[in-house]
């Protein structure tokens, strides 16, 4: 497959591509949140993606892309990267590939043009899925963060009105067992103080 020659060209130049991408991401106002992450971490993530591009395009399944990019999104939420900055960085990743291919690949025949179009379709499908699953990962991470925050507020309120003792760091989530079984936390929190 001629398209694989282009993929191998990308994999061979993964270091060069990742350095160029890192510079673009760190200098883009649309991805400025990435300045919070050590440059070496960014470079390694980009190099890993470019170096294994053939595997991602041809061997990985939807579930693999889902797992990977939801995990990346969860990590980015923890690092304080906003979703639109991550999407912009993914688009820069794809655009960097296309600039490289335009510069390095020589299209001497209709077959090579067809191979490039085939690769473009595979790349677009991959990055569309990566963006979708990254946003899905952001939403899940935010829901978990909100649930933890709601739980913490409920505990603080229960402590402040005397329904439970202050939780110790290691047993914060087991303290609700001190409530009588007939009192639900919801009812207890909604009951006016007398």
N, CA and C atoms as an extended XYZ file, in Angstrom:
582
Properties=species:S:1:pos:R:3:atomname:S:1:resname:S:1:resid:I:1 pbc="F F F"
N         0.846       -1.180        0.000 N   UNK     1
C         0.000        0.000        0.000 CA  UNK     1
C         0.889        1.240        0.000 C   UNK     1
N         0.647        2.103       -0.964 N   UNK     2
C         1.463        3.295       -1.120 CA  UNK     2
C         1.291        4.262        0.047 C   UNK     2
N         0.067        4.311        0.605 N   UNK     3
C        -0.188        5.176        1.748 CA  UNK     3
C         0.687        4.827        2.940 C   UNK     3
N         1.047        3.550        3.066 N   UNK     4
C         1.913        3.126        4.172 CA  UNK     4
C         3.305        3.722        4.044 C   UNK     4
N         3.754        3.963        2.812 N   UNK     5
C         5.057        4.613        2.640 CA  UNK     5
C         5.028        6.007        3.259 C   UNK     5
N         3.901        6.693        3.104 N   UNK     6
C         3.767        8.023        3.697 CA  UNK     6
C         3.704        7.930        5.222 C   UNK     6
N         3.001        6.927        5.738 N   UNK     7
C         2.938        6.724        7.189 CA  UNK     7
C         4.334        6.443        7.729 C   UNK     7
N         5.089        5.579        7.057 N   UNK     8
C         6.457        5.257        7.505 CA  UNK     8
C         7.349        6.498        7.462 C   UNK     8
N         7.130        7.361        6.479 N   UNK     9
C         7.883        8.613        6.390 CA  UNK     9
C         7.596        9.483        7.618 C   UNK     9
N         6.332        9.548        8.012 N   UNK    10
C         5.951       10.307        9.210 CA  UNK    10
C         6.597        9.692       10.451 C   UNK    10
N         6.509        8.375       10.584 N   UNK    11
C         7.075        7.700       11.759 CA  UNK    11
C         8.586        7.913       11.835 C   UNK    11
N         9.243        7.874       10.693 N   UNK    12
C        10.699        8.057       10.647 CA  UNK    12
C        11.100        9.453       11.121 C   UNK    12
N        10.266       10.436       10.851 N   UNK    13
C        10.573       11.826       11.207 CA  UNK    13
C         9.778       12.287       12.437 C   UNK    13
N         9.398       11.349       13.297 N   UNK    14
C         8.550       11.682       14.447 CA  UNK    14
C         9.200       12.703       15.384 C   UNK    14
N        10.495       12.623       15.573 N   UNK    15
C        11.174       13.576       16.447 CA  UNK    15
C        11.107       14.992       15.909 C   UNK    15
N        11.398       15.139       14.636 N   UNK    16
C        11.336       16.448       13.977 CA  UNK    16
C         9.908       17.010       14.021 C   UNK    16
N         8.947       16.157       13.712 N   UNK    17
C         7.545       16.580       13.731 CA  UNK    17
C         7.106       17.005       15.130 C   UNK    17
N         7.505       16.259       16.134 N   UNK    18
C         7.078       16.582       17.499 CA  UNK    18
C         7.688       17.893       17.976 C   UNK    18
N         8.934       18.178       17.598 N   UNK    19
C         9.545       19.460       17.972 CA  UNK    19
C         8.805       20.623       17.309 C   UNK    19
N         8.479       20.455       16.030 N   UNK    20
C         7.737       21.501       15.320 CA  UNK    20
C         6.355       21.699       15.941 C   UNK    20
N         5.689       20.597       16.252 N   UNK    21
C         4.359       20.683       16.853 CA  UNK    21
C         4.425       21.360       18.219 C   UNK    21
N         5.390       20.979       19.037 N   UNK    22
C         5.525       21.557       20.364 CA  UNK    22
C         5.686       23.075       20.267 C   UNK    22
N         6.496       23.526       19.336 N   UNK    23
C         6.702       24.962       19.143 CA  UNK    23
C         5.381       25.646       18.755 C   UNK    23
N         4.634       25.019       17.856 N   UNK    24
C         3.357       25.599       17.428 CA  UNK    24
C         2.350       25.652       18.576 C   UNK    24
N         2.250       24.576       19.330 N   UNK    25
C         1.291       24.525       20.437 CA  UNK    25
C         1.647       25.563       21.495 C   UNK    25
N         2.914       25.634       21.861 N   UNK    26
C         3.325       26.558       22.917 CA  UNK    26
C         3.238       28.019       22.496 C   UNK    26
N         3.258       28.280       21.196 N   UNK    27
C         3.174       29.657       20.703 CA  UNK    27
C         1.774       30.053       20.252 C   UNK    27
N         0.822       29.153       20.349 N   UNK    28
C        -0.542       29.440       19.904 CA  UNK    28
C        -1.372       29.992       21.059 C   UNK    28
N        -2.014       31.122       20.830 N   UNK    29
C        -2.896       31.667       21.870 CA  UNK    29
C        -4.113       30.769       22.086 C   UNK    29
N        -4.455       29.963       21.082 N   UNK    30
C        -5.602       29.059       21.192 CA  UNK    30
C        -5.267       27.780       21.961 C   UNK    30
N        -4.002       27.604       22.294 N   UNK    31
C        -3.585       26.425       23.060 CA  UNK    31
C        -2.668       26.838       24.209 C   UNK    31
N        -2.824       28.076       24.662 N   UNK    32
C        -1.907       28.619       25.675 CA  UNK    32
C        -1.930       27.849       26.999 C   UNK    32
N        -3.013       27.136       27.292 N   UNK    33
C        -3.054       26.340       28.527 CA  UNK    33
C        -1.932       25.303       28.570 C   UNK    33
N        -1.454       24.880       27.411 N   UNK    34
C        -0.409       23.855       27.364 CA  UNK    34
C         0.931       24.364       27.896 C   UNK    34
N         1.043       25.666       28.116 N   UNK    35
C         2.264       26.205       28.709 CA  UNK    35
C         2.415       25.759       30.163 C   UNK    35
N         1.341       25.229       30.749 N   UNK    36
C         1.378       24.708       32.126 CA  UNK    36
C         2.090       23.358       32.210 C   UNK    36
N         2.242       22.698       31.075 N   UNK    37
C         2.803       21.346       31.041 CA  UNK    37
C         4.282       21.432       30.674 C   UNK    37
N         5.139       20.666       31.331 N   UNK    38
C         6.557       20.686       30.966 CA  UNK    38
C         6.745       20.357       29.479 C   UNK    38
N         7.557       21.155       28.768 N   UNK    39
C         7.759       20.939       27.327 CA  UNK    39
C         8.190       19.514       26.980 C   UNK    39
N         8.997       18.909       27.828 N   UNK    40
C         9.454       17.543       27.547 CA  UNK    40
C         8.286       16.558       27.538 C   UNK    40
N         7.317       16.753       28.432 N   UNK    41
C         6.129       15.892       28.450 CA  UNK    41
C         5.327       16.036       27.157 C   UNK    41
N         5.198       17.268       26.685 N   UNK    42
C         4.486       17.505       25.422 CA  UNK    42
C         5.210       16.848       24.257 C   UNK    42
N         6.522       17.012       24.233 N   UNK    43
C         7.310       16.442       23.138 CA  UNK    43
C         7.193       14.923       23.118 C   UNK    43
N         7.271       14.308       24.285 N   UNK    44
C         7.160       12.845       24.361 CA  UNK    44
C         5.787       12.353       23.899 C   UNK    44
N         4.726       13.066       24.275 N   UNK    45
C         3.374       12.670       23.855 CA  UNK    45
C         3.232       12.765       22.338 C   UNK    45
N         3.747       13.849       21.752 N   UNK    46
C         3.662       14.022       20.296 CA  UNK    46
C         4.511       12.983       19.580 C   UNK    46
N         5.716       12.741       20.077 N   UNK    47
C         6.598       11.752       19.455 CA  UNK    47
C         5.949       10.373       19.479 C   UNK    47
N         5.333       10.026       20.598 N   UNK    48
C         4.665        8.729       20.716 CA  UNK    48
C         3.556        8.584       19.673 C   UNK    48
N         2.759        9.617       19.502 N   UNK    49
C         1.673        9.555       18.518 CA  UNK    49
C         2.226        9.417       17.107 C   UNK    49
N         3.188       10.255       16.748 N   UNK    50
C         3.741       10.214       15.390 CA  UNK    50
C         4.498        8.910       15.127 C   UNK    50
N         5.245        8.445       16.117 N   UNK    51
C         6.051        7.235       15.942 CA  UNK    51
C         5.181        5.992       15.748 C   UNK    51
N         3.989        6.011       16.312 N   UNK    52
C         3.093        4.851       16.233 CA  UNK    52
C         1.874        5.111       15.354 C   UNK    52
N         2.004        6.033       14.420 N   UNK    53
C         0.869        6.438       13.598 CA  UNK    53
C         0.281        5.281       12.798 C   UNK    53
N         1.130        4.459       12.215 N   UNK    54
C         0.636        3.327       11.433 CA  UNK    54
C        -0.234        2.405       12.264 C   UNK    54
N         0.203        2.138       13.475 N   UNK    55
C        -0.573        1.284       14.376 CA  UNK    55
C        -1.917        1.935       14.707 C   UNK    55
N        -1.896        3.249       14.984 N   UNK    56
C        -3.141        3.947       15.309 CA  UNK    56
C        -4.112        3.945       14.134 C   UNK    56
N        -3.595        4.096       12.930 N   UNK    57
C        -4.467        4.183       11.757 CA  UNK    57
C        -4.971        2.825       11.289 C   UNK    57
N        -4.146        1.801       11.402 N   UNK    58
C        -4.480        0.528       10.772 CA  UNK    58
C        -4.835       -0.601       11.734 C   UNK    58
N        -4.323       -0.553       12.963 N   UNK    59
C        -4.533       -1.680       13.865 CA  UNK    59
C        -5.450       -1.367       15.043 C   UNK    59
N        -5.457       -0.139       15.491 N   UNK    60
C        -6.264        0.216       16.660 CA  UNK    60
C        -7.735        0.299       16.282 C   UNK    60
N        -8.563       -0.074       17.223 N   UNK    61
C       -10.012       -0.055       17.030 CA  UNK    61
C       -10.607        1.148       17.765 C   UNK    61
N       -11.886        1.326       17.554 N   UNK    62
C       -12.599        2.447       18.187 CA  UNK    62
C       -12.398        2.447       19.706 C   UNK    62
N       -12.475        1.277       20.320 N   UNK    63
C       -12.291        1.186       21.769 CA  UNK    63
C       -10.910        1.634       22.220 C   UNK    63
N        -9.881        1.354       21.408 N   UNK    64
C        -8.522        1.791       21.738 CA  UNK    64
C        -8.425        3.313       21.721 C   UNK    64
N        -9.022        3.907       20.693 N   UNK    65
C        -9.003        5.370       20.576 CA  UNK    65
C        -9.799        5.982       21.726 C   UNK    65
N       -10.943        5.379       22.034 N   UNK    66
C       -11.768        5.859       23.146 CA  UNK    66
C       -10.963        5.843       24.443 C   UNK    66
N       -10.367        4.715       24.772 N   UNK    67
C        -9.596        4.587       26.020 CA  UNK    67
C        -8.456        5.588       26.078 C   UNK    67
N        -7.698        5.663       25.012 N   UNK    68
C        -6.523        6.532       25.001 CA  UNK    68
C        -6.900        7.996       25.175 C   UNK    68
N        -7.849        8.475       24.380 N   UNK    69
C        -8.123        9.905       24.395 CA  UNK    69
C        -9.012       10.331       25.558 C   UNK    69
N        -9.783        9.422       26.123 N   UNK    70
C       -10.483        9.761       27.360 CA  UNK    70
C        -9.485        9.866       28.509 C   UNK    70
N        -8.495        8.984       28.517 N   UNK    71
C        -7.449        9.054       29.548 CA  UNK    71
C        -6.630       10.334       29.401 C   UNK    71
N        -6.290       10.680       28.173 N   UNK    72
C        -5.544       11.921       27.929 CA  UNK    72
C        -6.372       13.116       28.405 C   UNK    72
N        -7.664       13.122       28.082 N   UNK    73
C        -8.531       14.230       28.486 CA  UNK    73
C        -8.623       14.334       30.007 C   UNK    73
N        -8.738       13.202       30.681 N   UNK    74
C        -8.792       13.211       32.144 CA  UNK    74
C        -7.517       13.825       32.714 C   UNK    74
N        -6.375       13.431       32.153 N   UNK    75
C        -5.099       13.992       32.599 CA  UNK    75
C        -5.053       15.496       32.328 C   UNK    75
N        -5.546       15.913       31.170 N   UNK    76
C        -5.527       17.341       30.822 CA  UNK    76
C        -6.443       18.151       31.741 C   UNK    76
N        -7.587       17.581       32.142 N   UNK    77
C        -8.459       18.269       33.097 CA  UNK    77
C        -7.686       18.505       34.394 C   UNK    77
N        -7.002       17.478       34.877 N   UNK    78
C        -6.219       17.591       36.111 CA  UNK    78
C        -5.102       18.619       35.976 C   UNK    78
N        -4.592       18.795       34.755 N   UNK    79
C        -3.514       19.759       34.514 CA  UNK    79
C        -4.041       21.169       34.254 C   UNK    79
N        -5.361       21.311       34.203 N   UNK    80
C        -5.954       22.629       33.996 CA  UNK    80
C        -6.047       23.056       32.537 C   UNK    80
N        -6.027       22.093       31.624 N   UNK    81
C        -6.138       22.399       30.194 CA  UNK    81
C        -7.619       22.425       29.833 C   UNK    81
N        -8.073       23.538       29.285 N   UNK    82
C        -9.480       23.639       28.888 CA  UNK    82
C        -9.723       22.832       27.613 C   UNK    82
N       -10.961       22.328       27.436 N   UNK    83
C       -11.251       21.451       26.288 CA  UNK    83
C       -10.950       22.080       24.935 C   UNK    83
N       -11.300       23.346       24.743 N   UNK    84
C       -11.065       23.946       23.431 CA  UNK    84
C        -9.577       24.088       23.135 C   UNK    84
N        -8.750       24.179       24.154 N   UNK    85
C        -7.303       24.215       23.938 CA  UNK    85
C        -6.800       22.842       23.506 C   UNK    85
N        -7.366       21.785       24.091 N   UNK    86
C        -6.954       20.439       23.678 CA  UNK    86
C        -7.382       20.159       22.243 C   UNK    86
N        -8.600       20.562       21.888 N   UNK    87
C        -9.070       20.363       20.514 CA  UNK    87
C        -8.161       21.113       19.547 C   UNK    87
N        -7.790       22.337       19.894 N   UNK    88
C        -6.903       23.108       19.022 CA  UNK    88
C        -5.560       22.393       18.862 C   UNK    88
N        -5.035       21.850       19.951 N   UNK    89
C        -3.756       21.129       19.877 CA  UNK    89
C        -3.871       19.895       18.983 C   UNK    89
N        -4.992       19.198       19.043 N   UNK    90
C        -5.187       18.042       18.154 CA  UNK    90
C        -5.259       18.483       16.692 C   UNK    90
N        -5.909       19.613       16.444 N   UNK    91
C        -5.972       20.113       15.067 CA  UNK    91
C        -4.585       20.540       14.588 C   UNK    91
N        -3.799       21.155       15.470 N   UNK    92
C        -2.419       21.506       15.109 CA  UNK    92
C        -1.603       20.252       14.804 C   UNK    92
N        -1.850       19.182       15.547 N   UNK    93
C        -1.149       17.915       15.324 CA  UNK    93
C        -1.417       17.397       13.917 C   UNK    93
N        -2.680       17.413       13.530 N   UNK    94
C        -3.062       16.969       12.182 CA  UNK    94
C        -2.475       17.894       11.112 C   UNK    94
N        -2.572       19.209       11.330 N   UNK    95
C        -2.070       20.171       10.338 CA  UNK    95
C        -0.563       20.074       10.167 C   UNK    95
N         0.130       19.812       11.256 N   UNK    96
C         1.586       19.641       11.193 CA  UNK    96
C         1.938       18.458       10.289 C   UNK    96
N         1.167       17.395       10.401 N   UNK    97
C         1.380       16.226        9.532 CA  UNK    97
C         1.212       16.593        8.064 C   UNK    97
N         0.162       17.332        7.762 N   UNK    98
C        -0.101       17.670        6.361 CA  UNK    98
C         0.954       18.600        5.789 C   UNK    98
N         1.421       19.557        6.570 N   UNK    99
C         2.513       20.429        6.081 CA  UNK    99
C         3.761       19.604        5.798 C   UNK    99
N         4.053       18.678        6.696 N   UNK   100
C         5.220       17.818        6.510 CA  UNK   100
C         5.087       16.998        5.232 C   UNK   100
N         3.926       16.387        5.031 N   UNK   101
C         3.735       15.560        3.833 CA  UNK   101
C         3.809       16.388        2.562 C   UNK   101
N         3.285       17.592        2.584 N   UNK   102
C         3.356       18.458        1.398 CA  UNK   102
C         4.811       18.802        1.077 C   UNK   102
N         5.597       18.963        2.120 N   UNK   103
C         7.004       19.329        1.937 CA  UNK   103
C         7.853       18.128        1.511 C   UNK   103
N         7.581       16.960        2.086 N   UNK   104
C         8.445       15.793        1.899 CA  UNK   104
C         7.996       14.813        0.817 C   UNK   104
N         6.712       14.686        0.634 N   UNK   105
C         6.211       13.673       -0.303 CA  UNK   105
C         6.190       14.236       -1.718 C   UNK   105
N         6.634       13.449       -2.648 N   UNK   106
C         6.650       13.853       -4.048 CA  UNK   106
C         5.621       13.017       -4.789 C   UNK   106
N         4.638       13.686       -5.316 N   UNK   107
C         3.565       12.984       -6.008 CA  UNK   107
C         3.876       12.956       -7.494 C   UNK   107
N         4.391       11.827       -7.952 N   UNK   108
C         4.789       11.686       -9.347 CA  UNK   108
C         3.752       10.977      -10.190 C   UNK   108
N         2.729       10.428       -9.572 N   UNK   109
C         1.755        9.680      -10.359 CA  UNK   109
C         0.376        9.782       -9.730 C   UNK   109
N        -0.603        9.378      -10.488 N   UNK   110
C        -1.977        9.359       -9.994 CA  UNK   110
C        -2.112        8.363       -8.842 C   UNK   110
N        -1.309        7.305       -8.848 N   UNK   111
C        -1.337        6.317       -7.759 CA  UNK   111
C        -0.878        6.952       -6.451 C   UNK   111
N         0.164        7.769       -6.519 N   UNK   112
C         0.648        8.427       -5.309 CA  UNK   112
C        -0.371        9.441       -4.803 C   UNK   112
N        -1.044       10.127       -5.721 N   UNK   113
C        -2.098       11.055       -5.327 CA  UNK   113
C        -3.229       10.290       -4.631 C   UNK   113
N        -3.602        9.158       -5.191 N   UNK   114
C        -4.641        8.324       -4.583 CA  UNK   114
C        -4.209        7.866       -3.182 C   UNK   114
N        -2.952        7.478       -3.047 N   UNK   115
C        -2.442        7.033       -1.744 CA  UNK   115
C        -2.498        8.175       -0.734 C   UNK   115
N        -2.157        9.375       -1.174 N   UNK   116
C        -2.197       10.513       -0.254 CA  UNK   116
C        -3.637       10.820        0.159 C   UNK   116
N        -4.554       10.742       -0.773 N   UNK   117
C        -5.963       10.970       -0.440 CA  UNK   117
C        -6.484        9.905        0.528 C   UNK   117
N        -6.055        8.675        0.319 N   UNK   118
C        -6.439        7.582        1.219 CA  UNK   118
C        -5.906        7.839        2.625 C   UNK   118
N        -4.658        8.268        2.709 N   UNK   119
C        -4.065        8.582        4.007 CA  UNK   119
C        -4.786        9.764        4.648 C   UNK   119
N        -5.115       10.759        3.850 N   UNK   120
C        -5.832       11.915        4.385 CA  UNK   120
C        -7.165       11.483        4.996 C   UNK   120
N        -7.862       10.600        4.339 N   UNK   121
C        -9.132       10.107        4.864 CA  UNK   121
C        -8.921        9.367        6.188 C   UNK   121
N        -7.907        8.513        6.258 N   UNK   122
C        -7.619        7.785        7.500 CA  UNK   122
C        -7.257        8.744        8.632 C   UNK   122
N        -6.427        9.735        8.322 N   UNK   123
C        -6.026       10.703        9.343 CA  UNK   123
C        -7.221       11.517        9.831 C   UNK   123
N        -8.044       11.955        8.910 N   UNK   124
C        -9.221       12.728        9.312 CA  UNK   124
C       -10.145       11.905       10.198 C   UNK   124
N       -10.357       10.645        9.847 N   UNK   125
C       -11.197        9.778       10.682 CA  UNK   125
C       -10.583        9.612       12.070 C   UNK   125
N        -9.273        9.395       12.117 N   UNK   126
C        -8.594        9.215       13.396 CA  UNK   126
C        -8.730       10.467       14.268 C   UNK   126
N        -8.408       11.634       13.711 N   UNK   127
C        -8.454       12.855       14.515 CA  UNK   127
C        -9.885       13.249       14.879 C   UNK   127
N       -10.846       12.979       14.011 N   UNK   128
C       -12.246       13.225       14.373 CA  UNK   128
C       -12.631       12.385       15.583 C   UNK   128
N       -12.239       11.124       15.577 N   UNK   129
C       -12.545       10.245       16.713 CA  UNK   129
C       -11.777       10.678       17.962 C   UNK   129
N       -10.526       11.053       17.781 N   UNK   130
C        -9.724       11.498       18.926 CA  UNK   130
C       -10.367       12.714       19.586 C   UNK   130
N       -10.806       13.670       18.787 N   UNK   131
C       -11.443       14.869       19.333 CA  UNK   131
C       -12.741       14.498       20.045 C   UNK   131
N       -13.557       13.689       19.414 N   UNK   132
C       -14.831       13.280       20.014 CA  UNK   132
C       -14.604       12.611       21.370 C   UNK   132
N       -13.703       11.644       21.414 N   UNK   133
C       -13.489       10.897       22.653 CA  UNK   133
C       -12.759       11.734       23.702 C   UNK   133
N       -11.938       12.669       23.277 N   UNK   134
C       -11.299       13.567       24.238 CA  UNK   134
C       -12.353       14.439       24.921 C   UNK   134
N       -13.274       14.980       24.145 N   UNK   135
C       -14.336       15.802       24.731 CA  UNK   135
C       -15.210       14.953       25.655 C   UNK   135
N       -15.489       13.729       25.246 N   UNK   136
C       -16.246       12.811       26.091 CA  UNK   136
C       -15.491       12.571       27.409 C   UNK   136
N       -14.179       12.413       27.323 N   UNK   137
C       -13.357       12.236       28.516 CA  UNK   137
C       -13.383       13.461       29.416 C   UNK   137
N       -13.355       14.647       28.808 N   UNK   138
C       -13.466       15.879       29.590 CA  UNK   138
C       -14.783       15.907       30.357 C   UNK   138
N       -15.868       15.579       29.676 N   UNK   139
C       -17.178       15.604       30.329 CA  UNK   139
C       -17.225       14.633       31.501 C   UNK   139
N       -16.685       13.448       31.324 N   UNK   140
C       -16.673       12.466       32.420 CA  UNK   140
C       -15.820       12.948       33.587 C   UNK   140
N       -14.662       13.496       33.283 N   UNK   141
C       -13.780       13.985       34.343 CA  UNK   141
C       -14.444       15.129       35.109 C   UNK   141
N       -15.121       16.010       34.398 N   UNK   142
C       -15.817       17.116       35.052 CA  UNK   142
C       -16.969       16.609       35.920 C   UNK   142
N       -17.704       15.614       35.436 N   UNK   143
C       -18.793       15.032       36.235 CA  UNK   143
C       -18.243       14.414       37.518 C   UNK   143
N       -17.132       13.704       37.419 N   UNK   144
C       -16.523       13.094       38.606 CA  UNK   144
C       -16.048       14.167       39.578 C   UNK   144
N       -15.434       15.223       39.037 N   UNK   145
C       -14.956       16.318       39.882 CA  UNK   145
C       -16.134       16.969       40.600 C   UNK   145
N       -17.232       17.186       39.887 N   UNK   146
C       -18.419       17.799       40.479 CA  UNK   146
C       -19.008       16.894       41.560 C   UNK   146
N       -19.087       15.590       41.296 N   UNK   147
C       -19.617       14.663       42.307 CA  UNK   147
C       -18.750       14.691       43.567 C   UNK   147
N       -17.433       14.704       43.381 N   UNK   148
C       -16.539       14.771       44.549 CA  UNK   148
C       -16.763       16.074       45.305 C   UNK   148
N       -16.937       17.162       44.568 N   UNK   149
C       -17.162       18.461       45.184 CA  UNK   149
C       -18.496       18.487       45.929 C   UNK   149
N       -19.557       17.946       45.327 N   UNK   150
C       -20.867       17.877       45.983 CA  UNK   150
C       -20.780       17.036       47.251 C   UNK   150
N       -20.069       15.920       47.188 N   UNK   151
C       -19.912       15.035       48.342 CA  UNK   151
C       -19.177       15.762       49.466 C   UNK   151
N       -18.146       16.490       49.112 N   UNK   152
C       -17.380       17.233       50.111 CA  UNK   152
C       -18.255       18.286       50.780 C   UNK   152
N       -19.039       19.018       49.993 N   UNK   153
C       -19.937       20.034       50.569 CA  UNK   153
C       -20.975       19.383       51.484 C   UNK   153
N       -21.507       18.237       51.084 N   UNK   154
C       -22.493       17.535       51.914 CA  UNK   154
C       -21.865       17.110       53.238 C   UNK   154
N       -20.633       16.613       53.177 N   UNK   155
C       -19.940       16.215       54.408 CA  UNK   155
C       -19.717       17.422       55.314 C   UNK   155
N       -19.267       18.526       54.734 N   UNK   156
C       -19.008       19.726       55.535 CA  UNK   156
C       -20.281       20.214       56.214 C   UNK   156
N       -21.396       20.189       55.493 N   UNK   157
C       -22.668       20.607       56.064 CA  UNK   157
C       -23.086       19.653       57.183 C   UNK   157
N       -22.953       18.359       56.954 N   UNK   158
C       -23.320       17.369       57.971 CA  UNK   158
C       -22.488       17.561       59.233 C   UNK   158
N       -21.213       17.872       59.083 N   UNK   159
C       -20.352       18.127       60.240 CA  UNK   159
C       -20.801       19.404       60.938 C   UNK   159
N       -21.091       20.450       60.145 N   UNK   160
C       -21.437       21.745       60.739 CA  UNK   160
C       -22.753       21.707       61.517 C   UNK   160
N       -23.671       20.830       61.153 N   UNK   161
C       -24.945       20.753       61.891 CA  UNK   161
C       -24.971       19.576       62.866 C   UNK   161
N       -23.818       18.952       63.048 N   UNK   162
C       -23.683       17.926       64.065 CA  UNK   162
C       -24.180       16.544       63.699 C   UNK   162
N       -24.389       16.265       62.442 N   UNK   163
C       -24.847       14.931       62.043 CA  UNK   163
C       -23.711       13.922       61.968 C   UNK   163
N       -22.503       14.421       61.881 N   UNK   164
C       -21.352       13.517       61.833 CA  UNK   164
C       -20.139       14.256       62.354 C   UNK   164
N       -19.149       13.491       62.786 N   UNK   165
C       -17.916       14.114       63.247 CA  UNK   165
C       -17.050       14.425       62.037 C   UNK   165
N       -16.113       15.303       62.229 N   UNK   166
C       -15.223       15.688       61.129 CA  UNK   166
C       -14.469       14.461       60.638 C   UNK   166
N       -14.468       14.240       59.340 N   UNK   167
C       -13.787       13.053       58.800 CA  UNK   167
C       -12.271       13.186       58.921 C   UNK   167
N       -11.644       12.058       59.197 N   UNK   168
C       -10.188       12.011       59.158 CA  UNK   168
C        -9.797       11.810       57.708 C   UNK   168
N        -8.624       12.230       57.335 N   UNK   169
C        -8.193       12.180       55.934 CA  UNK   169
C        -8.332       10.793       55.328 C   UNK   169
N        -7.981        9.763       56.077 N   UNK   170
C        -7.991        8.417       55.502 CA  UNK   170
C        -9.374        7.771       55.492 C   UNK   170
N       -10.317        8.327       56.275 N   UNK   171
C       -11.624        7.678       56.352 CA  UNK   171
C       -12.753        8.621       55.965 C   UNK   171
N       -12.465        9.594       55.145 N   UNK   172
C       -13.452       10.619       54.805 CA  UNK   172
C       -14.748       10.046       54.272 C   UNK   172
N       -14.696        8.992       53.496 N   UNK   173
C       -15.903        8.482       52.860 CA  UNK   173
C       -16.632        7.442       53.706 C   UNK   173
N       -16.031        6.992       54.783 N   UNK   174
C       -16.701        5.980       55.597 CA  UNK   174
C       -17.452        6.599       56.771 C   UNK   174
N       -17.365        7.903       56.968 N   UNK   175
C       -17.962        8.543       58.130 CA  UNK   175
C       -19.484        8.539       58.129 C   UNK   175
N       -20.115        8.423       56.976 N   UNK   176
C       -21.574        8.448       56.954 CA  UNK   176
C       -22.179        7.246       57.650 C   UNK   176
N       -21.401        6.236       57.922 N   UNK   177
C       -21.938        5.059       58.597 CA  UNK   177
C       -22.349        5.373       60.031 C   UNK   177
N       -21.949        6.529       60.578 N   UNK   178
C       -22.346        6.882       61.939 CA  UNK   178
C       -23.781        7.378       62.010 C   UNK   178
N       -24.391        7.692       60.852 N   UNK   179
C       -25.776        8.145       60.854 CA  UNK   179
C       -26.704        6.967       61.140 C   UNK   179
N       -27.756        7.200       61.878 N   UNK   180
C       -28.732        6.120       62.072 CA  UNK   180
C       -29.274        5.677       60.723 C   UNK   180
N       -29.593        4.413       60.612 N   UNK   181
C       -30.007        3.864       59.326 CA  UNK   181
C       -31.304        4.472       58.820 C   UNK   181
N       -32.154        4.990       59.709 N   UNK   182
C       -33.431        5.543       59.255 CA  UNK   182
C       -33.308        6.989       58.776 C   UNK   182
N       -32.133        7.591       58.899 N   UNK   183
C       -31.940        8.968       58.437 CA  UNK   183
C       -31.113        8.934       57.164 C   UNK   183
N       -31.663        9.466       56.138 N   UNK   184
C       -30.869        9.561       54.907 CA  UNK   184
C       -30.116       10.881       54.933 C   UNK   184
N       -29.004       10.926       54.264 N   UNK   185
C       -28.213       12.154       54.212 CA  UNK   185
C       -29.032       13.263       53.576 C   UNK   185
N       -29.776       12.935       52.543 N   UNK   186
C       -30.581       13.944       51.856 CA  UNK   186
C       -31.602       14.550       52.808 C   UNK   186
N       -32.335       13.687       53.534 N   UNK   187
C       -33.328       14.200       54.486 CA  UNK   187
C       -32.653       15.006       55.575 C   UNK   187
N       -31.539       14.524       56.052 N   UNK   188
C       -30.844       15.215       57.129 CA  UNK   188
C       -30.376       16.588       56.679 C   UNK   188
N       -29.910       16.679       55.449 N   UNK   189
C       -29.412       17.957       54.955 CA  UNK   189
C       -30.550       18.920       54.639 C   UNK   189
N       -31.726       18.411       54.342 N   UNK   190
C       -32.864       19.267       54.010 CA  UNK   190
C       -33.642       19.703       55.257 C   UNK   190
N       -33.460       19.034       56.363 N   UNK   191
C       -34.206       19.316       57.589 CA  UNK   191
C       -33.740       20.654       58.167 C   UNK   191
N       -34.673       21.560       58.475 N   UNK   192
C       -34.267       22.849       59.053 CA  UNK   192
C       -33.714       22.652       60.463 C   UNK   192
N       -32.829       23.550       60.841 N   UNK   193
C       -32.262       23.503       62.192 CA  UNK   193
C       -33.322       23.936       63.195 C   UNK   193
N       -33.389       23.272       64.329 N   UNK   194
C       -34.394       23.606       65.348 CA  UNK   194
C       -33.760       24.340       66.484 C   UNK   194
